[in-house]
Every structure is written in structure tokens, then in C-alpha cells.
Amino acid sequence: MITLDNYLNVITQRLAPYYDVFQDEMVAGEKWDLLARFKMRSEKYFFLKEIKLFAYENHEIVLVRGIDQVTAQTAEHFAACLKKVVADLVQPSDEHMSTVLTGILVATGGITPQGRQTIERFRYSRNFSFLLRGWCDVRLLAVDLTAHEVYSNKAGRAVREAYCIAEGKEGQVGTSSASVSSVSG
């Protein structure tokens, strides 16, 4: 069985080439086991780089917290924390286009059916200044280390496989070849 520390190490090594990764960070008064940030800036210029026609930024933030068991109550508390974190981490500006906040609950003791329902039904999206300063979407995932399953809301389905570790693959860093059958939801 994979432990929380092993899982965090594997995810850290998967994200490290593209993200700035921090361990044991405090954000919005909450302690997170892992915080990863990605920023992409695109701009179009006219003849010289000093003459910009437009520029925009896309951000992705990953927050991971390990707990014993995901219940409906812990999932609701985690979702409320993610909504609160949006106000602290997302900095809308004229060049801000989008931010995707991915919150991951890693359960060492399993996920209850009610917790799974809470995860799968969660939705949160926020627009800034009528979309003139961009938007933010929140993905919510729950990883069950005992059953090797990953559950997510609709927004999180696109990245669900990236956070799955198939049984026996704990030592293979960088693999995202978890079979689709091990991904539930």
C-alpha cells in the first residue's frame, strides 16, 4: 500500500518540471501538504517586442491535503476552503485570462459514498469584472490510496488520470499510465 508521503513525492516529481512546487505551505490560514503553481504568459507584438498588441496569462494552482478518510463533512469543509483560497491566490488583472485551482484530498483510510457524492457534485466558477479580468474554475479531486481510485467533479475529469497511481506503480515516478479501469467516477 502506498503511504501519503510516497504519494506526495510521486506527485511532486510529476509536477516539478512544469510547476513551482512547495511543501507544507500556509495559504488563507490553512495548511497544505503541497502547493504547486504554474504560470503561462502569451503576448502578441508588432515588429518590436516593446510594441505589444495584447498579452494574457493563464495560471494553474494545485493544492493537496492528506486526511484519514473523506466523508461528506470533510469534503464540504475542503470545498469551502478552496472557495476561500480563490480570493487569496487569484490576482485578476488586465492581463489575467484564467486560473484553474485544483484541490486534491488524499485519503489514507478510504472515501465514504456520501463523500464521493459531495466531491462529484461540487461546482465552482468565478468571473472577475464581467470576464474582463478573466475567470477562475475549481477542480475537486479525492484520491483513495487504499482502493487506488480517484474521484472528481466534472471540471476535474480532464486531469483525474494524472493524479492516479496504479497498484504496483508507487516506485515509478513520472508514470501516468494508470489503467482507465482504476479511475472511477
Coordinates of C-alpha atoms in Angstrom, one line a residue:
M1 CA 0.0 0.0 0.0
I2 CA 1.2 3.5 -0.8
T3 CA 1.6 6.0 2.0
L4 CA 0.7 9.6 2.0
D5 CA 4.4 10.6 1.9
N6 CA 5.1 8.3 -1.1
Y7 CA 2.1 9.7 -2.9
L8 CA 3.2 13.3 -2.3
N9 CA 6.7 12.5 -3.5
V10 CA 5.4 10.9 -6.7
I11 CA 3.1 13.9 -7.4
T12 CA 5.8 16.4 -6.6
Q13 CA 8.1 14.7 -9.1
R14 CA 5.4 14.7 -11.7
L15 CA 4.7 18.4 -11.3
A16 CA 8.2 19.7 -10.7
P17 CA 9.2 20.1 -14.4
Y18 CA 6.3 22.4 -15.1
Y19 CA 5.3 23.9 -11.7
D20 CA 6.9 25.7 -8.8
V21 CA 6.3 23.2 -6.0
F22 CA 6.2 24.0 -2.3
Q23 CA 5.7 21.6 0.6
D24 CA 3.9 22.4 3.9
E25 CA 2.6 25.9 2.9
M26 CA 0.1 28.1 4.7
V27 CA -2.5 29.8 2.4
A28 CA -5.5 31.7 3.7
G29 CA -4.9 30.4 7.2
E30 CA -4.9 26.8 6.1
K31 CA -2.0 24.3 6.0
W32 CA -1.5 22.5 2.7
D33 CA 0.8 19.4 2.3
L34 CA 1.6 20.5 -1.3
L35 CA 1.2 23.7 -3.2
A36 CA 2.2 23.9 -6.9
R37 CA 1.9 26.9 -9.2
F38 CA 2.1 27.2 -13.0
K39 CA 2.0 30.4 -15.0
M40 CA 1.9 30.8 -18.7
R41 CA 2.1 34.2 -20.4
S42 CA 1.3 34.8 -24.0
E43 CA 1.7 38.1 -25.9
K44 CA 1.4 39.3 -29.5
Y45 CA 3.6 42.2 -30.6
F46 CA 4.0 44.4 -33.7
F47 CA 7.5 44.4 -35.2
L48 CA 9.2 45.1 -31.9
K49 CA 8.7 43.3 -28.5
E50 CA 8.2 46.8 -27.0
I51 CA 5.0 47.3 -29.1
K52 CA 2.6 44.8 -27.6
L53 CA -0.8 44.3 -29.2
F54 CA -2.1 42.2 -26.3
A55 CA -0.9 39.9 -23.6
Y56 CA -2.7 37.3 -21.4
E57 CA -1.8 35.0 -18.5
N58 CA -3.1 31.5 -17.6
H59 CA -2.5 30.2 -14.2
E60 CA -2.9 26.8 -12.6
I61 CA -2.6 26.2 -8.8
V62 CA -2.6 22.7 -7.3
L63 CA -3.4 22.3 -3.5
V64 CA -3.0 18.9 -1.9
R65 CA -4.1 17.9 1.6
G66 CA -3.9 14.4 3.2
I67 CA -6.5 13.2 5.6
D68 CA -7.6 9.9 7.1
Q69 CA -11.0 9.5 5.5
V70 CA -13.1 11.6 3.1
T71 CA -16.6 12.0 4.4
A72 CA -19.4 14.3 3.2
Q73 CA -18.4 16.7 6.1
T74 CA -14.7 16.7 5.3
A75 CA -15.4 17.2 1.6
E76 CA -17.7 20.1 2.2
H77 CA -15.1 21.7 4.5
F78 CA -12.4 21.2 1.9
A79 CA -14.6 22.7 -0.8
A80 CA -15.3 25.8 1.4
C81 CA -11.5 26.1 1.9
L82 CA -11.0 26.1 -1.8
K83 CA -13.6 28.9 -2.3
K84 CA -11.8 30.9 0.4
V85 CA -8.4 30.3 -1.2
V86 CA -9.6 31.7 -4.6
A87 CA -9.8 35.1 -3.0
D88 CA -6.2 34.9 -1.7
L89 CA -4.4 33.2 -4.6
V90 CA -6.1 34.6 -7.7
Q91 CA -4.9 38.0 -8.6
P92 CA -7.1 39.3 -11.5
S93 CA -5.5 42.0 -13.7
D94 CA -5.9 43.4 -17.2
E95 CA -3.8 40.5 -18.5
H96 CA -5.3 37.8 -16.4
M97 CA -7.3 35.3 -18.6
S98 CA -7.9 32.3 -16.4
T99 CA -6.9 30.4 -13.3
V100 CA -7.6 26.8 -12.6
L101 CA -7.5 25.8 -9.0
T102 CA -7.1 22.0 -8.4
G103 CA -7.8 20.9 -4.9
I104 CA -6.9 17.3 -4.1
L105 CA -7.9 15.4 -0.9
V106 CA -5.7 12.3 -0.4
A107 CA -7.4 9.8 1.8
T108 CA -5.4 7.1 3.5
G109 CA -8.4 5.4 5.1
G110 CA -10.9 5.4 2.2
I111 CA -13.8 7.5 0.9
T112 CA -17.3 7.1 2.0
P113 CA -20.2 7.0 -0.6
Q114 CA -21.5 10.3 0.7
G115 CA -18.1 11.9 0.5
R116 CA -17.8 10.6 -3.1
Q117 CA -21.2 12.2 -3.9
T118 CA -20.1 15.5 -2.4
I119 CA -16.9 15.5 -4.5
E120 CA -18.7 14.7 -7.7
R121 CA -21.5 17.2 -7.3
F122 CA -19.2 20.2 -6.4
R123 CA -19.1 23.1 -8.8
Y124 CA -17.5 26.5 -8.5
S125 CA -16.6 29.1 -11.1
R126 CA -16.0 32.8 -10.6
N127 CA -15.8 35.6 -13.1
F128 CA -13.9 38.8 -12.5
S129 CA -15.3 42.1 -13.7
F130 CA -17.7 40.5 -16.1
L131 CA -14.9 38.4 -17.6
L132 CA -12.8 41.5 -18.5
R133 CA -10.3 40.4 -15.8
G134 CA -10.7 36.7 -16.5
W135 CA -12.2 33.8 -14.6
C136 CA -11.4 31.0 -12.2
D137 CA -12.6 27.4 -12.2
V138 CA -12.1 25.0 -9.3
R139 CA -11.4 21.3 -9.8
L140 CA -12.0 19.0 -6.8
L141 CA -10.4 15.5 -6.7
A142 CA -10.3 12.8 -4.0
V143 CA -7.7 10.1 -4.1
D144 CA -8.3 6.9 -2.3
L145 CA -4.9 5.4 -1.5
T146 CA -6.3 2.1 -0.2
A147 CA -8.5 1.4 -3.2
H148 CA -6.3 3.1 -5.8
E149 CA -9.2 5.2 -7.1
V150 CA -9.6 8.8 -8.0
Y151 CA -12.9 10.7 -7.9
S152 CA -13.5 14.1 -9.2
N153 CA -16.1 16.8 -10.1
K154 CA -16.9 17.4 -13.7
A155 CA -14.2 20.0 -14.1
G156 CA -11.6 17.6 -12.7
R157 CA -12.2 14.8 -15.1
A158 CA -9.7 16.1 -17.5
V159 CA -6.8 15.7 -15.0
R160 CA -8.1 12.8 -13.0
E161 CA -5.6 10.3 -14.5
A162 CA -2.6 12.5 -13.8
Y163 CA -3.2 12.1 -10.0
C164 CA -3.8 8.3 -10.1
I165 CA -1.2 5.8 -9.1
A166 CA -1.9 2.3 -10.2
E167 CA -1.3 -0.6 -7.8
G168 CA 2.4 -1.6 -8.0
K169 CA 3.4 1.7 -9.7
E170 CA 4.3 3.5 -6.5
G171 CA 8.1 3.5 -7.2
Q172 CA 7.8 4.5 -10.8
V173 CA 8.0 8.3 -10.8
G174 CA 6.5 10.1 -13.7
T175 CA 4.2 7.4 -14.9
S176 CA 0.7 8.3 -15.6
S177 CA -0.1 5.0 -17.3
A178 CA -2.7 4.0 -14.7
S179 CA -5.3 2.0 -16.4
V180 CA -8.7 3.6 -17.0
S181 CA -10.3 0.9 -15.0
S182 CA -8.6 2.1 -11.9
V183 CA -10.1 5.6 -12.4
S184 CA -13.7 5.7 -11.1
G185 CA -16.4 8.2 -11.3

